[in-house]
Amino acid sequence: MGLPSHTVENGSVLVDSGQSRLRELGYKQELKRDLSVFSNFAFSFSIISVLTGITTLYNTGLTFGGPISLVYGWFIAGGFTMFVGLSMAEICSSYPTSGGLYYWSARLAGRNWAPFASWLTGWFNIVGQWAVTTSVDFSLAQLIQVIILLSTGGKNGGGYEASKYVVIAFHGAILSMHAIINSLPISVLSFFGQLAAVWNLLGVVLLMILIPSVATERASAKFVFTHFNTDNGEGINSKVYIFVLGLLMSQYTLTGYDASAHMTEETKNADKNGPKGIISAIGISIIFGWGYLLGITFAVTDIPYLLSEDNDAGGYAIAEIFYLAFKNRYGSGVGGIICLGVIGIAIFFCGMSSVTSNSRMVYAFSRDGAMPLSSLWHKVNKQEVPINAVWLSAFISFCMALTSLGSLVAFQAMVSIATIGLYIAYALPIFFRVSLARKSFVPGPFNLGRYGVVVGWIAVLWVATISVLFSLPVAYPVTSETLNYTPVAVGGLLVITVSWWIVSARHWFTGPITNIKNTRL
């Protein structure tokens, strides 16, 4: 059956092409379809949020390789991420549903494998999304703590250092605000999403120009484009190994663009605009992110000092860069603190959009009966908002952050799912599309033509590669404190998901359920 690529007429009523395709896939239109292509893009772009990812993990990039890892690693990760995004966009065009990845897997894996493929993809996707929200909002809580520290005199001036309990309280308050905003009608949420996109774009342009301009000491072009930092203090000497670890900052940043897929049931002409949202969010993030990296790195002159816990920002590199730039020129670091506030607002928007994407995934997964108490999480209120799914997502993200009270190592293991776990969810439907469904896949209005299979295999191989690379030890000798718990966290999720399937779910979960004719796929 050919897929509709335009608005079609149904009697006297014009039916949106995305809504028409949704009906063909067996689903009622229950959410309000009010998002434009820009609004759809805005949610993914604000979740990727280069101001969030780069700022949060800039220390990692500086430690492992420095400028070389930052400047060139960004394009390597960005280029391969675009392959992943293109493959996802092609599938999204054919299946524009809020379920996104897990629904795609069910349709592409074939009737026999559909239930298990859908189950595995869905749980990796939803847990990965919760981990993203956890890491984003916790990073904002940490940034607020650093802003307070610098505003009260800095670490060397008797500034206030918030305890881990205060930081977790900040985290809970931020999540509560995000849940409240996400309880509003989609038209209001759309406005915030567009504001978030504009804020991120303008914020990047402002900071990439302002910081190196204000800094009294600037790095040379030779330093920015050729310096490789091997002094990581972690016992790692191999340049290749160091560079690989430095890629984590870039790859962590470039995640979350599946939000465009999860918002398709609320997007006009989603079979075309959903794919546009995915691709444009990645492409624009790559360009503006590189500009931000360059601008900040030109203000780097002393890497060991920026990474030292004894500096005024307590070792938070970008905060120290901003603070010193203004303090050295004007005698006060207030301007730098204001710049950190600009980033803080961007991170706030990032977390807000992340909760939006989480809730739509919970809504769709519950609609298909995959979650405990599914009927509760699938409910929508009078404003056509999946209100229970919103608050569930916020609550689980808060619980995941509680691990930080016991050990930051345990918390990092939890957050590692945000990168590797989420990318595994991205790769599964792409793998099924280029293998089991290679000949049966029916493309939508957006498709890669004869290049679809090649692009898909490159995407799958890249995800397999980073899954291995980011599971490697990040410090030697390996101890309980330096062990990379990523394989433990991701492997644990895999064991739990598969075990649950074998023991219970295989007896009752048969994949996505159509709700028009009350039949299953």
Coordinates of C-alpha atoms in Angstrom, one line a residue:
M1 CA 0.0 0.0 0.0
G2 CA 1.4 3.4 -0.9
L3 CA 2.0 5.8 2.0
P4 CA 0.2 9.1 2.0
S5 CA 2.7 12.0 1.6
H6 CA 0.3 14.9 1.7
T7 CA -3.0 16.1 3.3
V8 CA -5.8 14.0 1.9
E9 CA -9.5 14.6 1.7
N10 CA -11.8 12.3 3.6
G11 CA -15.3 13.3 2.6
S12 CA -15.5 17.0 3.4
V13 CA -12.8 16.8 6.1
L14 CA -9.1 17.3 5.3
V15 CA -7.1 14.6 7.0
D16 CA -3.5 15.2 7.9
S17 CA -1.2 12.8 6.2
G18 CA 0.4 11.8 9.5
Q19 CA -3.0 11.1 11.0
S20 CA -4.0 9.2 7.9
R21 CA -0.9 7.0 8.1
L22 CA -1.5 6.5 11.9
R23 CA -5.0 5.2 11.1
E24 CA -3.5 2.8 8.5
L25 CA -1.1 1.5 11.2
G26 CA -4.1 0.8 13.4
Y27 CA -4.2 3.7 16.0
K28 CA -6.7 6.3 16.9
Q29 CA -5.7 9.9 17.0
E30 CA -5.8 10.5 20.8
L31 CA -3.2 13.2 21.2
K32 CA -3.7 16.7 19.8
R33 CA -1.9 17.1 16.5
D34 CA -0.7 20.7 16.8
L35 CA 3.0 20.7 16.3
S36 CA 4.7 22.3 13.3
V37 CA 7.9 21.0 11.7
F38 CA 9.8 23.6 13.6
S39 CA 8.2 22.6 16.9
N40 CA 9.1 19.0 16.2
F41 CA 12.7 20.0 15.5
A42 CA 12.8 22.1 18.6
F43 CA 12.1 19.3 20.9
S44 CA 15.0 17.1 19.5
F45 CA 17.3 20.1 19.2
S46 CA 16.7 21.2 22.8
I47 CA 17.3 17.7 24.1
I48 CA 20.6 17.4 22.1
S49 CA 21.4 20.8 23.5
V50 CA 25.1 21.3 22.7
L51 CA 25.2 23.8 25.6
T52 CA 24.2 21.0 27.9
G53 CA 26.3 18.1 26.7
I54 CA 29.5 20.0 25.9
T55 CA 29.4 22.0 29.1
T56 CA 28.7 18.9 31.3
L57 CA 31.4 16.7 29.8
Y58 CA 34.0 19.3 28.7
N59 CA 36.2 18.1 31.6
T60 CA 36.2 14.6 29.9
G61 CA 37.3 16.0 26.6
L62 CA 40.0 18.2 28.2
T63 CA 41.3 15.2 30.2
F64 CA 41.4 12.7 27.4
G65 CA 43.1 14.4 24.4
G66 CA 42.2 18.0 25.0
P67 CA 41.8 20.2 21.9
I68 CA 42.4 17.4 19.4
S69 CA 39.7 15.2 20.9
L70 CA 37.3 18.1 21.3
V71 CA 37.7 19.7 17.8
Y72 CA 38.1 16.6 15.6
G73 CA 36.4 14.1 17.8
W74 CA 33.2 16.2 17.5
F75 CA 33.1 15.8 13.7
I76 CA 33.8 12.1 13.9
A77 CA 31.0 11.4 16.4
G78 CA 28.8 13.9 14.5
G79 CA 29.3 12.3 11.1
F80 CA 28.5 8.8 12.3
T81 CA 25.6 10.1 14.3
M82 CA 24.1 11.6 11.1
F83 CA 24.2 8.1 9.6
V84 CA 22.2 6.8 12.6
G85 CA 19.8 9.8 12.3
L86 CA 19.3 9.3 8.5
S87 CA 18.4 5.6 9.0
M88 CA 16.0 6.5 11.9
A89 CA 14.4 9.3 9.8
E90 CA 13.7 6.8 6.9
I91 CA 12.0 4.4 9.3
C92 CA 10.1 7.2 11.1
S93 CA 8.7 8.4 7.7
S94 CA 7.1 4.9 7.2
Y95 CA 5.9 4.5 10.8
P96 CA 5.1 7.9 12.4
T97 CA 3.9 6.7 15.8
S98 CA 4.7 7.9 19.4
G99 CA 6.0 4.4 20.1
G100 CA 8.9 5.1 17.7
L101 CA 11.7 2.7 18.0
Y102 CA 10.0 -0.3 19.6
Y103 CA 7.1 -0.1 17.2
W104 CA 9.6 0.1 14.3
S105 CA 11.3 -3.1 15.6
A106 CA 8.0 -4.9 15.8
R107 CA 7.2 -4.1 12.1
L108 CA 10.6 -4.8 10.8
A109 CA 11.6 -7.9 12.7
G110 CA 8.9 -10.1 11.2
R111 CA 5.9 -11.8 12.8
N112 CA 7.8 -14.4 14.7
W113 CA 10.4 -12.0 16.2
A114 CA 8.2 -9.0 16.5
P115 CA 7.1 -9.4 20.2
F116 CA 10.6 -10.0 21.5
A117 CA 12.2 -7.3 19.3
S118 CA 9.6 -4.8 20.3
W119 CA 10.0 -5.7 24.0
L120 CA 13.8 -5.4 24.0
T121 CA 13.9 -2.2 22.0
G122 CA 11.2 -0.6 24.0
W123 CA 12.8 -1.2 27.4
F124 CA 16.2 -0.1 26.3
N125 CA 14.6 3.1 24.8
I126 CA 12.5 4.0 27.8
V127 CA 15.2 3.3 30.5
G128 CA 17.7 5.1 28.3
Q129 CA 15.4 8.1 28.1
W130 CA 14.9 8.1 31.9
A131 CA 18.7 8.0 32.3
V132 CA 19.0 11.0 30.0
T133 CA 16.5 13.0 32.0
T134 CA 18.3 12.0 35.2
S135 CA 21.7 13.0 33.9
V136 CA 20.5 16.3 32.4
D137 CA 18.6 17.5 35.5
F138 CA 21.4 16.3 37.8
S139 CA 23.9 18.2 35.8
L140 CA 21.8 21.3 36.1
A141 CA 21.6 20.8 39.9
Q142 CA 25.5 20.5 39.9
L143 CA 25.8 23.7 37.8
I144 CA 23.5 25.6 40.2
Q145 CA 25.8 24.4 43.1
V146 CA 28.8 25.8 41.2
I147 CA 27.1 29.1 40.4
I148 CA 26.3 29.5 44.2
L149 CA 29.9 28.6 45.0
L150 CA 31.3 31.2 42.7
S151 CA 28.7 33.8 43.7
T152 CA 29.7 33.5 47.3
G153 CA 33.5 33.9 46.8
G154 CA 34.6 30.7 45.1
K155 CA 36.3 27.7 46.6
N156 CA 39.4 29.8 47.5
G157 CA 37.3 32.6 48.9
G158 CA 35.2 30.8 51.4
G159 CA 32.3 30.2 49.0
Y160 CA 29.4 27.9 49.9
E161 CA 29.8 24.3 48.8
A162 CA 26.4 22.6 48.7
S163 CA 26.3 19.0 50.1
K164 CA 25.2 16.1 48.1
Y165 CA 21.8 16.3 49.9
V166 CA 21.3 19.9 48.8
V167 CA 22.2 18.9 45.2
I168 CA 19.7 16.1 45.2
A169 CA 17.1 18.5 46.5
F170 CA 17.8 20.9 43.6
H171 CA 17.4 17.9 41.3
G172 CA 14.0 17.0 42.7
A173 CA 12.8 20.7 42.5
I174 CA 14.0 20.9 38.8
L175 CA 12.2 17.6 38.0
S176 CA 9.0 18.9 39.7
M177 CA 9.1 22.1 37.6
H178 CA 9.6 20.0 34.4
A179 CA 6.6 17.8 35.3
I180 CA 4.4 20.8 36.0
I181 CA 5.3 22.4 32.6
N182 CA 4.7 19.1 30.8
S183 CA 1.3 18.9 32.4
L184 CA 0.2 22.0 30.3
P185 CA -1.5 21.7 26.9
I186 CA 0.7 20.8 23.9
S187 CA 0.2 24.3 22.4
V188 CA 1.9 25.8 25.5
L189 CA 4.5 23.1 25.5
S190 CA 5.2 23.8 21.9
F191 CA 5.9 27.5 22.7
F192 CA 8.4 26.4 25.4
G193 CA 10.0 24.0 22.9
Q194 CA 10.4 26.7 20.3
L195 CA 11.8 29.1 22.9
A196 CA 14.3 26.4 24.0
A197 CA 15.5 26.0 20.4
V198 CA 16.0 29.7 20.0
W199 CA 17.7 30.0 23.4
N200 CA 20.1 27.3 22.5
L201 CA 21.0 28.8 19.1
L202 CA 21.4 32.3 20.5
G203 CA 23.2 31.1 23.6
V204 CA 25.8 29.2 21.5
V205 CA 26.5 32.2 19.3
L206 CA 26.7 34.6 22.2
L207 CA 29.1 32.4 24.2
M208 CA 31.4 31.3 21.3
I209 CA 32.1 34.9 20.5
L210 CA 31.9 36.6 24.0
I211 CA 34.2 34.2 26.0
P212 CA 37.3 34.3 23.8
S213 CA 36.7 38.1 23.2
V214 CA 36.7 38.8 27.0
A215 CA 39.6 36.5 27.9
T216 CA 42.8 38.4 28.4
E217 CA 44.8 35.4 27.5
R218 CA 43.9 33.3 24.5
A219 CA 45.2 30.0 23.1
S220 CA 46.9 30.1 19.7
A221 CA 45.3 28.5 16.7
K222 CA 48.2 25.9 16.8
F223 CA 47.2 24.9 20.3
V224 CA 43.5 24.7 19.5
F225 CA 43.9 22.6 16.3
T226 CA 47.1 20.6 17.1
H227 CA 47.6 20.2 20.9
F228 CA 47.0 16.6 22.2
N229 CA 46.8 16.4 26.0
T230 CA 48.2 13.1 27.2
D231 CA 48.6 14.2 30.8
N232 CA 45.3 12.7 32.0
G233 CA 46.5 11.4 35.4
E234 CA 44.7 8.2 34.9
G235 CA 47.6 6.0 33.9
I236 CA 46.7 5.9 30.2
N237 CA 49.4 6.6 27.7
S238 CA 48.2 5.3 24.4
K239 CA 47.1 8.2 22.2
V240 CA 44.5 6.1 20.4
Y241 CA 43.0 5.0 23.7
I242 CA 43.0 8.5 25.0
F243 CA 41.3 9.9 21.9
V244 CA 38.6 7.2 22.0
L245 CA 37.8 8.1 25.6
G246 CA 37.7 11.8 24.6
L247 CA 34.9 10.9 22.1
L248 CA 32.5 10.3 25.0
M249 CA 31.7 14.0 25.4
S250 CA 30.7 14.3 21.7
Q251 CA 28.7 11.1 21.6
Y252 CA 26.9 11.8 24.9
T253 CA 25.9 15.2 23.6
L254 CA 24.5 13.9 20.3
T255 CA 21.7 11.8 21.8
G256 CA 17.9 12.3 22.3
Y257 CA 16.9 13.1 18.8
D258 CA 14.4 10.2 18.9
A259 CA 12.2 12.8 20.5
S260 CA 11.1 13.8 17.0
A261 CA 9.8 10.3 16.5
H262 CA 8.0 10.2 19.8
M263 CA 6.2 13.5 19.0
T264 CA 4.9 12.4 15.6
E265 CA 1.4 11.7 16.8
E266 CA 1.3 15.4 17.8
T267 CA 3.0 16.7 14.7
K268 CA 1.3 17.9 11.5
N269 CA 2.2 15.8 8.4
A270 CA 4.5 13.7 10.6
D271 CA 5.5 11.3 7.9
K272 CA 7.5 14.1 6.4
N273 CA 8.1 16.5 9.3
G274 CA 9.2 13.8 11.8
P275 CA 12.2 12.8 9.7
K276 CA 13.0 16.5 9.0
G277 CA 13.0 17.1 12.8
I278 CA 15.5 14.3 13.4
I279 CA 17.9 15.2 10.6
S280 CA 17.8 19.0 11.1
A281 CA 18.3 18.7 14.9
I282 CA 21.5 16.6 14.4
G283 CA 22.9 18.7 11.5
I284 CA 22.4 22.1 13.2
S285 CA 23.7 20.7 16.5
I286 CA 26.9 19.5 14.8
I287 CA 27.5 23.0 13.2
F288 CA 26.7 25.1 16.3
G289 CA 28.3 22.6 18.7
W290 CA 31.6 22.9 16.8
G291 CA 31.5 26.7 17.0
Y292 CA 30.9 26.5 20.7
L293 CA 33.8 24.1 21.2
L294 CA 36.1 26.3 19.2
G295 CA 35.1 29.5 21.1
I296 CA 35.5 28.0 24.5
T297 CA 38.8 26.2 23.7
F298 CA 40.4 29.4 22.5
A299 CA 40.0 30.6 26.1
V300 CA 41.9 27.5 27.4
T301 CA 45.5 28.3 28.4
D302 CA 46.2 26.0 31.4
I303 CA 44.5 22.6 31.2
P304 CA 45.9 21.2 34.6
Y305 CA 44.6 24.3 36.4
L306 CA 41.2 24.1 34.8
L307 CA 40.8 20.5 35.9
S308 CA 42.2 21.0 39.4
E309 CA 39.7 20.7 42.2
D310 CA 41.5 23.5 43.9
N311 CA 40.4 26.2 41.5
D312 CA 37.5 28.6 42.4
A313 CA 35.0 26.4 40.5
G314 CA 36.1 23.3 42.3
G315 CA 37.4 21.7 39.0
Y316 CA 34.4 22.5 36.8
A317 CA 36.4 23.5 33.8
I318 CA 33.9 25.6 31.8
A319 CA 32.8 27.5 34.9
E320 CA 36.4 28.3 35.7
I321 CA 37.0 29.5 32.1
F322 CA 34.0 31.9 32.2
Y323 CA 34.8 33.1 35.7
L324 CA 38.5 33.8 35.0
A325 CA 37.8 35.5 31.7
F326 CA 35.7 38.2 33.3
K327 CA 37.6 38.4 36.5
N328 CA 41.0 38.9 34.8
R329 CA 39.6 41.6 32.5
Y330 CA 37.1 43.5 34.8
G331 CA 38.3 42.4 38.3
S332 CA 35.0 40.6 38.9
G333 CA 33.7 37.2 37.7
V334 CA 30.1 38.3 37.8
G335 CA 29.9 38.3 34.0
G336 CA 31.1 34.7 33.9
I337 CA 28.5 33.7 36.4
I338 CA 25.8 35.3 34.2
C339 CA 27.1 33.3 31.3
L340 CA 26.8 30.2 33.3
G341 CA 23.2 31.2 34.0
V342 CA 22.6 31.3 30.2
I343 CA 23.8 27.7 30.1
G344 CA 21.7 26.8 33.1
I345 CA 18.5 27.9 31.3
A346 CA 19.5 25.9 28.3
I347 CA 20.0 22.8 30.4
F348 CA 16.6 23.5 32.1
F349 CA 15.0 23.5 28.6
C350 CA 16.8 20.3 27.7
G351 CA 15.4 18.5 30.8
M352 CA 12.0 19.9 30.0
S353 CA 12.0 18.5 26.5
S354 CA 13.5 15.2 27.7
V355 CA 10.5 14.7 30.1
T356 CA 8.2 15.4 27.1
S357 CA 9.8 12.7 25.1
N358 CA 9.9 10.3 28.1
S359 CA 6.2 10.7 28.7
R360 CA 5.2 10.1 25.1
M361 CA 7.3 6.9 25.1
V362 CA 5.6 5.8 28.3
Y363 CA 2.2 6.6 26.9
A364 CA 2.8 4.6 23.7
F365 CA 4.5 1.6 25.5
S366 CA 1.6 1.5 28.0
R367 CA -1.0 1.7 25.2
D368 CA 0.5 -1.5 23.9
G369 CA 0.3 -3.1 27.4
A370 CA 4.1 -3.5 28.0
M371 CA 4.4 -1.7 31.3
P372 CA 3.0 -2.6 34.8
L373 CA -0.3 -0.7 35.4
S374 CA -0.4 0.2 31.7
S375 CA -3.9 1.4 31.8
L376 CA -2.9 4.1 34.3
W377 CA 0.1 5.4 32.3
H378 CA -1.9 5.5 29.1
K379 CA -4.5 7.9 30.3
V380 CA -4.8 11.4 28.8
N381 CA -6.5 14.3 30.5
K382 CA -9.0 16.8 29.0
Q383 CA -6.1 18.7 27.4
E384 CA -5.1 15.5 25.6
V385 CA -1.9 15.3 27.7
P386 CA -0.6 11.9 29.1
I387 CA -0.5 13.4 32.5
N388 CA 0.3 10.2 34.5
A389 CA 3.1 9.3 32.2
V390 CA 4.6 12.8 32.7
W391 CA 4.7 12.4 36.5
L392 CA 5.9 8.8 36.3
S393 CA 8.9 9.8 34.2
A394 CA 9.8 12.6 36.6
F395 CA 9.5 10.3 39.6
I396 CA 11.7 7.5 38.1
S397 CA 14.3 10.0 37.0
F398 CA 14.5 11.3 40.6
C399 CA 14.8 7.8 42.0
M400 CA 17.7 7.0 39.5
A401 CA 19.5 10.1 40.8
L402 CA 19.3 8.9 44.4
T403 CA 22.2 6.5 43.7
S404 CA 24.4 9.6 43.8
L405 CA 23.9 9.7 47.6
G406 CA 25.5 6.4 48.0
S407 CA 28.3 6.6 45.4
L408 CA 29.0 8.8 42.4
V409 CA 30.5 5.7 40.8
A410 CA 27.1 4.0 41.0
F411 CA 25.4 7.1 39.7
Q412 CA 27.7 7.2 36.7
A413 CA 26.9 3.6 36.0
M414 CA 23.2 4.5 35.9
V415 CA 23.8 7.5 33.7
S416 CA 26.0 5.4 31.3
I417 CA 22.8 3.8 30.1
A418 CA 21.8 7.3 28.7
T419 CA 24.5 6.9 26.0
I420 CA 25.0 3.3 25.3
G421 CA 21.6 2.0 26.2
L422 CA 19.8 4.6 24.1
Y423 CA 22.0 4.0 21.1
I424 CA 21.4 0.3 21.3
A425 CA 17.7 1.1 21.1
Y426 CA 18.4 3.3 18.1
A427 CA 20.4 0.5 16.4
L428 CA 18.0 -2.4 16.9
P429 CA 15.2 -1.3 14.4
I430 CA 17.9 -0.1 11.9
F431 CA 19.5 -3.6 12.1
F432 CA 16.1 -5.2 11.5
R433 CA 15.5 -2.9 8.6
V434 CA 18.8 -3.8 6.8
S435 CA 18.6 -7.5 7.6
L436 CA 15.2 -9.2 8.1
A437 CA 13.2 -6.4 6.4
R438 CA 15.7 -5.6 3.7
K439 CA 13.4 -6.5 0.9
S440 CA 10.0 -6.1 2.6
F441 CA 10.5 -2.5 4.0
V442 CA 8.1 -0.1 2.4
P443 CA 9.5 3.5 2.6
G444 CA 7.6 6.6 3.4
P445 CA 7.8 10.0 1.7
F446 CA 11.3 10.5 3.1
N447 CA 13.6 7.7 2.1
L448 CA 17.3 7.0 1.2
G449 CA 16.6 5.0 -1.9
R450 CA 19.2 2.5 -2.8
Y451 CA 21.6 3.9 -0.2
G452 CA 19.3 3.0 2.7
V453 CA 20.8 -0.4 3.4
V454 CA 24.4 0.9 3.2
V455 CA 23.7 3.9 5.5
G456 CA 21.9 1.5 7.9
W457 CA 24.8 -0.9 8.1
I458 CA 27.2 2.0 8.8
A459 CA 24.9 3.2 11.6
V460 CA 24.7 -0.3 13.2
L461 CA 28.4 -0.8 13.0
W462 CA 29.1 2.6 14.6
V463 CA 26.7 1.8 17.5
A464 CA 28.4 -1.6 18.0
T465 CA 31.8 0.2 18.0
I466 CA 31.0 2.8 20.6
S467 CA 29.3 0.2 22.8
V468 CA 32.6 -1.5 23.1
L469 CA 34.8 1.6 23.2
F470 CA 32.8 3.3 26.0
S471 CA 32.9 0.1 28.1
L472 CA 36.7 0.2 28.3
P473 CA 38.4 1.2 31.6
V474 CA 39.0 4.9 32.0
A475 CA 41.7 4.7 34.5
Y476 CA 44.5 2.3 35.5
P477 CA 45.1 0.4 37.7
V478 CA 41.5 -0.7 37.7
T479 CA 39.9 -0.6 41.2
S480 CA 36.4 -0.5 42.6
E481 CA 36.6 3.3 42.3
T482 CA 38.0 3.5 38.8
L483 CA 36.2 0.6 37.2
N484 CA 34.0 1.6 34.2
Y485 CA 30.6 0.3 35.2
T486 CA 29.0 0.9 31.8
P487 CA 29.1 -2.8 30.8
V488 CA 27.7 -3.7 34.2
A489 CA 24.8 -1.2 33.9
V490 CA 23.9 -2.0 30.3
G491 CA 24.5 -5.7 30.8
G492 CA 22.3 -5.6 33.9
L493 CA 19.5 -3.9 31.9
L494 CA 19.8 -6.6 29.2
V495 CA 19.7 -9.5 31.7
I496 CA 16.7 -8.0 33.5
T497 CA 14.8 -7.3 30.3
V498 CA 15.5 -10.8 28.8
S499 CA 14.8 -12.6 32.0
W500 CA 11.5 -10.8 32.4
W501 CA 10.6 -11.8 28.9
I502 CA 11.5 -15.5 29.4
V503 CA 9.8 -15.8 32.8
S504 CA 6.7 -13.7 32.2
A505 CA 6.3 -11.3 29.3
R506 CA 6.5 -13.8 26.4
H507 CA 3.2 -15.3 27.7
W508 CA 1.2 -12.0 27.4
F509 CA 3.1 -9.4 25.4
T510 CA 2.6 -10.0 21.7
G511 CA 3.8 -6.6 20.4
P512 CA 2.1 -3.3 19.6
I513 CA -1.7 -3.5 19.8
T514 CA -3.9 -1.6 17.3
N515 CA -6.8 0.2 19.0
I516 CA -9.1 0.9 16.0
K517 CA -10.1 -2.7 15.3
N518 CA -8.8 -4.0 18.7
T519 CA -6.4 -6.4 16.9
R520 CA -2.7 -7.0 17.2
L521 CA -0.1 -6.5 14.6

